[in-house]
CSV table of C-alpha atoms in Angstrom, one decimal:
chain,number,residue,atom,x,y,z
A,1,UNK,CA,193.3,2.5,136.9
A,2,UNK,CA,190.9,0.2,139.0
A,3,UNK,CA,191.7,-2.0,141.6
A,4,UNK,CA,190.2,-4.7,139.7
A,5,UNK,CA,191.6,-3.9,136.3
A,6,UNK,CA,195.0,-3.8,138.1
A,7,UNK,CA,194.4,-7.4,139.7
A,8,UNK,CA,193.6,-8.5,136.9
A,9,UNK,CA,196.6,-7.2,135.1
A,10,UNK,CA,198.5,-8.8,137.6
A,11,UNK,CA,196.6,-12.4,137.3
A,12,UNK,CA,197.2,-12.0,133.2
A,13,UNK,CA,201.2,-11.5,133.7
A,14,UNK,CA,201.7,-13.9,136.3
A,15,UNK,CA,199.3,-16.7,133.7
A,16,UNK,CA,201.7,-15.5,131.4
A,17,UNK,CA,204.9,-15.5,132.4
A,18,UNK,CA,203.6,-19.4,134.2
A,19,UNK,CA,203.1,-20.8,130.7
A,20,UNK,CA,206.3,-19.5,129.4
A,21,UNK,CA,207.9,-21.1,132.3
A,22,UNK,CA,206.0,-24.2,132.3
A,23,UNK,CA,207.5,-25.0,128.3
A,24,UNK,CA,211.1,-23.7,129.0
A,25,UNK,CA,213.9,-26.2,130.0
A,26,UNK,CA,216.0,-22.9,132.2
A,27,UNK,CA,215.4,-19.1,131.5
A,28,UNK,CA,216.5,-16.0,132.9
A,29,UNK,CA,214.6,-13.2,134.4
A,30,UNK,CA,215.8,-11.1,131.2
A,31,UNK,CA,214.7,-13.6,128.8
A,32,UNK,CA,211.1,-13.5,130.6
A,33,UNK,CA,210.8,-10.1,130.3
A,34,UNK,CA,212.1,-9.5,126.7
A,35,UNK,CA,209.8,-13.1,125.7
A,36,UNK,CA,206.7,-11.8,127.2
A,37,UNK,CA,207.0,-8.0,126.8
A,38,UNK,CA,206.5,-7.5,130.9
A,39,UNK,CA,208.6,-5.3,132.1
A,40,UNK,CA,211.7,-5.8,134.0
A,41,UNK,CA,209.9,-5.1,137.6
A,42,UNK,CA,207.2,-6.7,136.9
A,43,UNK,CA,208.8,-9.9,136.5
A,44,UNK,CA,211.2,-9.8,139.5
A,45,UNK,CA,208.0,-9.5,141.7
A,46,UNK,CA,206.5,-12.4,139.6
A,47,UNK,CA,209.4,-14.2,140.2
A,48,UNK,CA,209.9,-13.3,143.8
A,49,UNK,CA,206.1,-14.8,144.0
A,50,UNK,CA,206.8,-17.7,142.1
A,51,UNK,CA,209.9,-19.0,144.1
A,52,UNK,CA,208.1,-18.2,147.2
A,53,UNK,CA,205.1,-20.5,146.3
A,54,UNK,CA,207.5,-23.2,144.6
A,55,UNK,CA,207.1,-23.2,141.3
A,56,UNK,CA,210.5,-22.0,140.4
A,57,UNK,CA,214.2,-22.3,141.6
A,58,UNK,CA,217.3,-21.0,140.7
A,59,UNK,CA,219.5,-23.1,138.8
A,60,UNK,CA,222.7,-21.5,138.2
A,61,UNK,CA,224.3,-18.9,136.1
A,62,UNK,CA,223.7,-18.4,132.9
A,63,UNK,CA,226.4,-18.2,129.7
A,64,UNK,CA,227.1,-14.3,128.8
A,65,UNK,CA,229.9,-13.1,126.4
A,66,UNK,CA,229.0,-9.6,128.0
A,67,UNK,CA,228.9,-8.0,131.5
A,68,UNK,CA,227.3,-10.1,134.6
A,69,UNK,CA,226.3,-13.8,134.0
A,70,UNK,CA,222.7,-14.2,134.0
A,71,UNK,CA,220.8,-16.0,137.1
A,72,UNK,CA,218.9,-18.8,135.3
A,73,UNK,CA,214.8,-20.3,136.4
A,74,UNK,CA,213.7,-23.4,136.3
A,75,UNK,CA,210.5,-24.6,136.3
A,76,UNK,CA,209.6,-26.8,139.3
A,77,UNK,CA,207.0,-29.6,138.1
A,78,UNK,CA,206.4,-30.9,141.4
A,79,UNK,CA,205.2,-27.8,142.7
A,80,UNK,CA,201.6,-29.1,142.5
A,81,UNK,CA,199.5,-32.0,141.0
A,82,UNK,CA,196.4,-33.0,139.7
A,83,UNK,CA,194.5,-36.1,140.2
A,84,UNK,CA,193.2,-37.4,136.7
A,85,UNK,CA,190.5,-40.6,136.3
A,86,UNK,CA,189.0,-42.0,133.3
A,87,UNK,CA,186.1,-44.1,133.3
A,88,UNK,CA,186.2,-46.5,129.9
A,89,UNK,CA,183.6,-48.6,130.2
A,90,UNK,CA,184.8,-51.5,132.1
A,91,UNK,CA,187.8,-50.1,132.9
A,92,UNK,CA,188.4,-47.5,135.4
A,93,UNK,CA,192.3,-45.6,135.7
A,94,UNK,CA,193.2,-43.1,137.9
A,95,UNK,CA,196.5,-41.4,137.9
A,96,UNK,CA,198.3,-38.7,139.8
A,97,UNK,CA,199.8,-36.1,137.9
A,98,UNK,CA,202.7,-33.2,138.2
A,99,UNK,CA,202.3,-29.5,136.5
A,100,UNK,CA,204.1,-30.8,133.7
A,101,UNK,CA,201.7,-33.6,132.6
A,102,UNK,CA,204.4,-36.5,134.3
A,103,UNK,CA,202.1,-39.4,135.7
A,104,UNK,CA,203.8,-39.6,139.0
A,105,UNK,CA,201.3,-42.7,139.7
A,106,UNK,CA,198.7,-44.6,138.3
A,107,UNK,CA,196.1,-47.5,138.8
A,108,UNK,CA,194.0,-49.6,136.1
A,109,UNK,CA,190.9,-51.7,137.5
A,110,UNK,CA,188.3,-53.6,136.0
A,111,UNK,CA,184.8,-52.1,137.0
A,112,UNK,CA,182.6,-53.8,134.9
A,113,UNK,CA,178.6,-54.2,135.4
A,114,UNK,CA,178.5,-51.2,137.6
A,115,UNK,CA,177.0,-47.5,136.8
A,116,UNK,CA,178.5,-44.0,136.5
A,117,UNK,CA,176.9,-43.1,139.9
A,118,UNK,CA,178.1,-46.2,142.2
A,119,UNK,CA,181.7,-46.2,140.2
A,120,UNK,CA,181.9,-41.9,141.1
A,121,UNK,CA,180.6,-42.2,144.3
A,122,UNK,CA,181.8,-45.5,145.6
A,123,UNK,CA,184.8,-47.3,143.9
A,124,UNK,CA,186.7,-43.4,143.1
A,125,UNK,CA,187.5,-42.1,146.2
A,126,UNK,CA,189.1,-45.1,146.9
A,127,UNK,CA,191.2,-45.8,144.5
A,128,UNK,CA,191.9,-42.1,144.5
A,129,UNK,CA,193.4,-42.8,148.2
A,130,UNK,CA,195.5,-45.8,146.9
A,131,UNK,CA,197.2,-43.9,144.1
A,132,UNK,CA,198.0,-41.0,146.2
A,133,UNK,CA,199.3,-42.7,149.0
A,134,UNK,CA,201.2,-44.9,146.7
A,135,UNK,CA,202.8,-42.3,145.3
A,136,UNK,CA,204.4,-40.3,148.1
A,137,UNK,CA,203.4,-37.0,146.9
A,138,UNK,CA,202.3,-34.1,149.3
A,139,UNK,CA,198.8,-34.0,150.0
A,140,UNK,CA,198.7,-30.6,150.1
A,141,UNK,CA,200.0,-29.7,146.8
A,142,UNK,CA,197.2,-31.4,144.9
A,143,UNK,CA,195.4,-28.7,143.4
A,144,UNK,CA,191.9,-29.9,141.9
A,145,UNK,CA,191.0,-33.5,139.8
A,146,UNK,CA,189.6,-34.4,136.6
A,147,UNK,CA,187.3,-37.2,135.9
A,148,UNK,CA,186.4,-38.5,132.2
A,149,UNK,CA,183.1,-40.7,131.9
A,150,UNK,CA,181.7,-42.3,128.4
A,151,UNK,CA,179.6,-39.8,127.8
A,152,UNK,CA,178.4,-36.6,126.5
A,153,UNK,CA,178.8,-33.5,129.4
A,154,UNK,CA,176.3,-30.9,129.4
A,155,UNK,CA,176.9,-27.9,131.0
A,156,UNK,CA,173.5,-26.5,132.6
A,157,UNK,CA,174.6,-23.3,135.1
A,158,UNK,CA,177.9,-24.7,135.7
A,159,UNK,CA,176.5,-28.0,136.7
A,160,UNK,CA,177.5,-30.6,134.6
A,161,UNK,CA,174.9,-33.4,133.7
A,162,UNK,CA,176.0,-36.8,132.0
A,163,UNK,CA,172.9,-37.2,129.3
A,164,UNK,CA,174.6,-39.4,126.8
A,165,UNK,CA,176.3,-42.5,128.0
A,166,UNK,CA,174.6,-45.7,126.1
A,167,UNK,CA,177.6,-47.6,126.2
A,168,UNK,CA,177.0,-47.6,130.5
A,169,UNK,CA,173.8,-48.6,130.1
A,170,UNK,CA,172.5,-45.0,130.6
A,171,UNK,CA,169.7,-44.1,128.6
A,172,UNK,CA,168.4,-40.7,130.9
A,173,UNK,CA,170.0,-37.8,132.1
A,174,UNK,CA,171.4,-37.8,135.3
A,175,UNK,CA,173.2,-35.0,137.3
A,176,UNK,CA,176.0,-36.5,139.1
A,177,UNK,CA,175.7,-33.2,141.5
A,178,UNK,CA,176.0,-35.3,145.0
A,179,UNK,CA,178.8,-37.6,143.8
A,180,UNK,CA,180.7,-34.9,143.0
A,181,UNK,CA,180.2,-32.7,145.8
A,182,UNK,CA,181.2,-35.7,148.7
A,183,UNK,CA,184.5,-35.9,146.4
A,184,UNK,CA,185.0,-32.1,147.4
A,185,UNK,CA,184.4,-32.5,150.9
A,186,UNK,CA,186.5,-35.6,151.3
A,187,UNK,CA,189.5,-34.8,149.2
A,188,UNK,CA,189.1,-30.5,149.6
A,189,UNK,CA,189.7,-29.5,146.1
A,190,UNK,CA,187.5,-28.8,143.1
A,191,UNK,CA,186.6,-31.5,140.9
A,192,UNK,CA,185.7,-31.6,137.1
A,193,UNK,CA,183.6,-33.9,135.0
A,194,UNK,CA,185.0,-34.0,131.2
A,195,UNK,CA,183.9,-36.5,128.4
A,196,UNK,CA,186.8,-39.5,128.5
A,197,UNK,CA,187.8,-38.9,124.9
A,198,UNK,CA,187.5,-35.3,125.5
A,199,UNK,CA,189.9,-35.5,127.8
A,200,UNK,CA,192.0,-37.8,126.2
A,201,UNK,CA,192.5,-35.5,123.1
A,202,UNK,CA,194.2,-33.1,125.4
A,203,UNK,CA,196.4,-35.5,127.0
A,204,UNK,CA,197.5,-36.6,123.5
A,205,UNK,CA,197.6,-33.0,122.3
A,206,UNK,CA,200.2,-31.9,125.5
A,207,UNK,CA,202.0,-34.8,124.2
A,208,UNK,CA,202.9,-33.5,121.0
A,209,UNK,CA,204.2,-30.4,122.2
A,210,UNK,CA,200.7,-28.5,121.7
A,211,UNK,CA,202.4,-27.8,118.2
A,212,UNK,CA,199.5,-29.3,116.0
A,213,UNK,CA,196.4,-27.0,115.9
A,214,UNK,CA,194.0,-29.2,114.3
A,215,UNK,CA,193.8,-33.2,115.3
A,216,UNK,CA,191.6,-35.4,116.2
A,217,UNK,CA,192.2,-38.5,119.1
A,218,UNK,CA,190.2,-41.6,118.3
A,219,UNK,CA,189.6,-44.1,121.1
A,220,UNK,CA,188.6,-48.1,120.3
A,221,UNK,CA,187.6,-50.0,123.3
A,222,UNK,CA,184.7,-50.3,125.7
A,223,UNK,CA,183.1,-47.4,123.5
A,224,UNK,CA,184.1,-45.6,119.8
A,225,UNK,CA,184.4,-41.7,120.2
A,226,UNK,CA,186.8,-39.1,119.6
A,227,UNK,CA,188.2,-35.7,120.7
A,228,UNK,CA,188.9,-32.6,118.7
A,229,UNK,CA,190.8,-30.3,118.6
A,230,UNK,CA,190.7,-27.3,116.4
A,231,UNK,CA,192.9,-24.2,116.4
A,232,UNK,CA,194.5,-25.4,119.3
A,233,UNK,CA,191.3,-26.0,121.8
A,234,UNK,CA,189.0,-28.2,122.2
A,235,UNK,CA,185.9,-28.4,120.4
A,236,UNK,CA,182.3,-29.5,122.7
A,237,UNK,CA,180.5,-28.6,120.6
A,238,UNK,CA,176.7,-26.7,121.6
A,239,UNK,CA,175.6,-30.0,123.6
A,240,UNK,CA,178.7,-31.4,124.5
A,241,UNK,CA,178.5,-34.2,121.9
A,242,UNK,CA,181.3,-33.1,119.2
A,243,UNK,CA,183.7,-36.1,118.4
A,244,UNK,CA,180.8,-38.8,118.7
A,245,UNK,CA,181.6,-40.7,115.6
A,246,UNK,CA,179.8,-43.7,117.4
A,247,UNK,CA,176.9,-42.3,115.6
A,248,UNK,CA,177.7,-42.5,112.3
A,249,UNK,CA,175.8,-44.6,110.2
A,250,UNK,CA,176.3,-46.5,106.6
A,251,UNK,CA,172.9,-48.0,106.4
A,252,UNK,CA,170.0,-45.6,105.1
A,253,UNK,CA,167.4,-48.5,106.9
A,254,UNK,CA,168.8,-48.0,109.8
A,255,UNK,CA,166.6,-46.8,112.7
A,256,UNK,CA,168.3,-44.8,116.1
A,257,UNK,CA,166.2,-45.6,119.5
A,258,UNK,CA,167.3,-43.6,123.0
A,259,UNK,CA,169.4,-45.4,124.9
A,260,UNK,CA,171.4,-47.0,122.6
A,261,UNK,CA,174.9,-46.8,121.4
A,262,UNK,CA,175.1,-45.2,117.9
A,263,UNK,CA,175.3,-47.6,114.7
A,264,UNK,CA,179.1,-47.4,114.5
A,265,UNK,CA,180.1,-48.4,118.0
A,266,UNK,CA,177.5,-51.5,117.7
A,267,UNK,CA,179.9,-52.7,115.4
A,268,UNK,CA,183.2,-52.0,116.3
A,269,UNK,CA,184.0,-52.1,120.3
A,270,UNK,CA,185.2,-54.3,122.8
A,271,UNK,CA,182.0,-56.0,123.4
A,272,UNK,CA,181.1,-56.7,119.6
A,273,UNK,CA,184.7,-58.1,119.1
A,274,UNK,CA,184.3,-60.4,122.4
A,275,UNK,CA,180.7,-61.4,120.8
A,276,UNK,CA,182.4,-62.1,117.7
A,277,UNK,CA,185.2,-63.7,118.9
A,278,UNK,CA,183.8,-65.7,122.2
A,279,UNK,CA,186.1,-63.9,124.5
A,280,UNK,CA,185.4,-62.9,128.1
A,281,UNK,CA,186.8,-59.8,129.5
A,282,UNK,CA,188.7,-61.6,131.8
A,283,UNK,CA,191.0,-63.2,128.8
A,284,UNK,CA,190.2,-60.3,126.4
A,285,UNK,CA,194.0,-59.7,125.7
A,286,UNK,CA,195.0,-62.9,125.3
A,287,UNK,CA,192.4,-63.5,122.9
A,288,UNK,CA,193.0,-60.8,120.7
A,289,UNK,CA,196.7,-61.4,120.7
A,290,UNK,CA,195.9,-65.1,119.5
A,291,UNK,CA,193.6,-63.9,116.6
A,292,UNK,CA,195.3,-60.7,115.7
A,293,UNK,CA,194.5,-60.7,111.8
A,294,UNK,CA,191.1,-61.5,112.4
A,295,UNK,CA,190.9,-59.1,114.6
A,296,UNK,CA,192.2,-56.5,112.9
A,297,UNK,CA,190.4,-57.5,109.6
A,298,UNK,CA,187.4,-57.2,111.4
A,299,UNK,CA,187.8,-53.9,112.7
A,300,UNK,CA,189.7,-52.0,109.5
A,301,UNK,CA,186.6,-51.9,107.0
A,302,UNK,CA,184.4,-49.9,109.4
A,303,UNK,CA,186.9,-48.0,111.4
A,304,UNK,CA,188.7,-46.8,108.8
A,305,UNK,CA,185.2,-45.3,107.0
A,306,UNK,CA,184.7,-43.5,110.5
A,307,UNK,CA,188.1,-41.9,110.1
A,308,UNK,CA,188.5,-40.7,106.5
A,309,UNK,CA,184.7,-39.4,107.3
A,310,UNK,CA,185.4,-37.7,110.6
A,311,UNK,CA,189.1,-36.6,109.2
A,312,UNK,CA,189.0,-35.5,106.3
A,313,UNK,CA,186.0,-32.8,105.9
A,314,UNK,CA,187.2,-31.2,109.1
A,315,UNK,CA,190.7,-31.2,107.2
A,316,UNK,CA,192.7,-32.6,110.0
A,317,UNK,CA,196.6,-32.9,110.1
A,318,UNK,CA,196.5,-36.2,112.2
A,319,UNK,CA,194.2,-38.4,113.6
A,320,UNK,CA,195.5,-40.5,117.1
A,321,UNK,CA,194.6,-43.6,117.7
A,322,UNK,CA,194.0,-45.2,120.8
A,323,UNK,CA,192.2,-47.2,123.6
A,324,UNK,CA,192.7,-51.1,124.4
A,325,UNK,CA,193.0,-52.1,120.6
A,326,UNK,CA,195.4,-49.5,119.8
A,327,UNK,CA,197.5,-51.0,122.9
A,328,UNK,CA,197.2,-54.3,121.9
A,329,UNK,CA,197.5,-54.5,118.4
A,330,UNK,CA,199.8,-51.9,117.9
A,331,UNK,CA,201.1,-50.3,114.8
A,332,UNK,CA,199.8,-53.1,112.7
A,333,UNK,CA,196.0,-51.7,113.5
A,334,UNK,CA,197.4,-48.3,112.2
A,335,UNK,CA,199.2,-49.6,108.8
A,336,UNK,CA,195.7,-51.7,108.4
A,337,UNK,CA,193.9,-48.9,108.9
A,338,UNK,CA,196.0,-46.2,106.6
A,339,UNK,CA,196.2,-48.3,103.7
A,340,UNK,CA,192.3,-48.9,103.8
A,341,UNK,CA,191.8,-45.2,104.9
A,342,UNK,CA,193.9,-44.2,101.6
A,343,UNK,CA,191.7,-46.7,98.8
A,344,UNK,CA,188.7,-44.9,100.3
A,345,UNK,CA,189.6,-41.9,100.0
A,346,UNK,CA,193.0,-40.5,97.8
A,347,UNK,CA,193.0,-37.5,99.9
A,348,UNK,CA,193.5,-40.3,102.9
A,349,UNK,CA,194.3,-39.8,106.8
A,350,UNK,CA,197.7,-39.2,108.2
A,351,UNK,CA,196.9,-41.6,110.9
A,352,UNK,CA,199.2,-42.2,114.2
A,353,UNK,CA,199.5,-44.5,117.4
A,354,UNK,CA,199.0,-42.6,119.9
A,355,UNK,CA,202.2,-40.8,121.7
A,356,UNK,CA,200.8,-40.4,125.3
A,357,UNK,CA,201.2,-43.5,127.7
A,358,UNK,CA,198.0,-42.6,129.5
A,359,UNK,CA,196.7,-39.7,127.8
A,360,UNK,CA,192.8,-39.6,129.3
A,361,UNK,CA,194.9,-39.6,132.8
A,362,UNK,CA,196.9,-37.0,131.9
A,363,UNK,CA,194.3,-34.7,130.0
A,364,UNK,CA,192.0,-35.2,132.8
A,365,UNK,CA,194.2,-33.8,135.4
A,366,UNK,CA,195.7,-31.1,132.8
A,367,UNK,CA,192.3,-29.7,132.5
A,368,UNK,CA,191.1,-29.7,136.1
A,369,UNK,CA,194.8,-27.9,136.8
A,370,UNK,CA,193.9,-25.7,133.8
A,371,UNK,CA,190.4,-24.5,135.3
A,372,UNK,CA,192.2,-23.9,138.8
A,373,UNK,CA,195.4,-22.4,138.1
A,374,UNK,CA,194.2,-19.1,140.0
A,375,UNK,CA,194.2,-21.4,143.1
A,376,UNK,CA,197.9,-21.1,142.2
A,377,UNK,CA,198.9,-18.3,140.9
A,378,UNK,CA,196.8,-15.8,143.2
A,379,UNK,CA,198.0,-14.4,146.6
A,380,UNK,CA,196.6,-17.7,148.7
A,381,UNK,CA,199.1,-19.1,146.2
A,382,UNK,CA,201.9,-17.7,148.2
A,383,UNK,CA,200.9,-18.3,151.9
């Protein structure tokens, strides 16, 4: 056998036996090794690794009717973190985040009137400073960090280019390349660029125990978009753009021009409710709360023809539902929208408030620790 077909070996049981960990409350070495099919040596060198680098500890003896009482593993969380960010249009939250998806720490600020470049480059990395500092963690256990923007990601040679983002006033291509890399130097770990709904989809998907394989995350607030996820993964689709219901459209006269937002999210988003309601973004909430059945029988009719369209061809089990209306209006948005969703269609929606307290956070960091778990489970791992 090669040398590289037996590190890889090696990478594939210790990625293994990590995600068995990672979802078990305690287990013992046995139960690893007759769970995963690796054998018994195997795992005890795993293990040996793993306790070395942190990521599990011994908890105590195990219950056996028979023979010696089993040593039991537990998972250690805190072993590492991830910073996650989410850009929502005026809104910017950043979050620090343990192995187990746990926001340790977060921040929400208003960064409104300012573009994707200044709000990576400048208002990020400070902010990014704040939380961690705030939240006592070691600095040298954060692994890698996740940002989600408004926008559609493309992927050109591993260099991801934001070439979709009407709702920030972007209306050309730009490669965020520079941003990206000072964010490297200064903080010394790999960053990632993800769609914010995109990333939000796999927050609220590691929320639900990762036990549904086909949903789809909807997020109501600066923007209208939504995350899917089908068999389990998520779905970019070839340009990065799967999920943007924005773009539906119910009017055959309508006409799309570049640059702007799609004909759904004209109609339904923070910015049309404000300009339909006369409130500022400083008393958004406030005013929303004051006028909840308008509100809400304002956005029902059109959101609820972008779900049972986006839900039900793709034969979803649930649709999620969040972003700043979903916070503030609660489950009476989501009875609204299910009993309108069900006279439109009789096949209907099964849809849900979201379970995740700050699921972009979350599924930002998750995937930035996702794309970098060899930093931790390869020999530099250990040192």
């Amino acid at each position: 056998m090669s040398r590289y077909v037996q590190s890889h070996l090696k990478d594939m049981n210790r990625l293994t036996v990590y995600r068995l960990l990672s979802g078990a409350r305690e287990v013992s070495k046995a139960e690893v090794s007759r769970l995963t099919g690796i054998s018994g040596t195997t795992v005890l060198k795993i293990m040996d690794f793993f306790i070395e680098a942190g990521l599990v500890h011994e908890s105590g003896e195990g219950a056996s009717v028979l023979g010696r009482k089993p040593h039991m593993l537990r998972f250690n969380p805190d072993a590492g973190y991830a910073v996650g960010a989410v850009l929502e249009g005026h809104f910017l939250n950043v979050g620090l985040v343990n192995l187990s998806g746990n926001v340790v720490c977060s921040k929400k600020v208003i960064v409104e009137g300012l573009g994707i470049e200044e709000i990576v480059g400048n208002e990020l990395p400070a902010y990014i400073e704040e939380v961690t500092a705030a939240s006592g963690a070691d600095k040298s256990k954060i692994l890698a960090a996740g940002v989600g923007v408004p926008a559609a990601i493309m992927d050109a040679g591993n260099k991801k280019i934001v070439w979709l983002a009407p709702v920030m006033g972007l209306g050309q291509p730009i490669r965020l390349r520079e941003e990206f890399a000072r964010l490297e130097r200064r903080f010394g770990v790999p960053f990632l660029i993800e769609n914010d709904v995109n990333v939000a989809a796999i927050g609220e998907y590691m929320a639900r125990g990762r036990k549904i394989k086909d949903m789809g995350y909807i997020s109501l607030g600066a923007g209208l978009g939504a995350g899917i996820i089908l068999d389990g993964r998520l779905r970019r689709g070839v340009r990065g753009s799967a999920g943007e219901i924005s773009y539906m459209v119910f009017d055959q006269n309508h006409c799309s021009r570049s640059g702007e937002t799609g004909w759904l999210e004209q109609r339904i988003n923070v910015r049309a409710v404000r300009r339909e309601f006369g409130f500022s973004i400083y008393d958004f909430e406030e005013g929303v709360m004051a006028h909840r059945e308008e509100v809400i029988g304002y956005i029902t009719p059109m959101l609820a023809l972008g779900i049972v369209n986006f839900a039900v061809p793709l034969d979803l089990e649930l649709v999620a539902v969040g972003g700043v209306f979903a916070e503030i209006l609660g489950q009476e948005l989501i009875a609204a929208l299910t009993e309108k969703a069900g006279a439109l269609c009789y096949i209907g929606a099964d849809i849900q408030m979201r379970k995740s307290g700050d699921p972009g956070v979350v599924g930002a960091a998750m995937e930035a620790i996702e794309e970098n778990l060899s930093r931790l489970l390869g020999e530099e791992g250990a040192q």
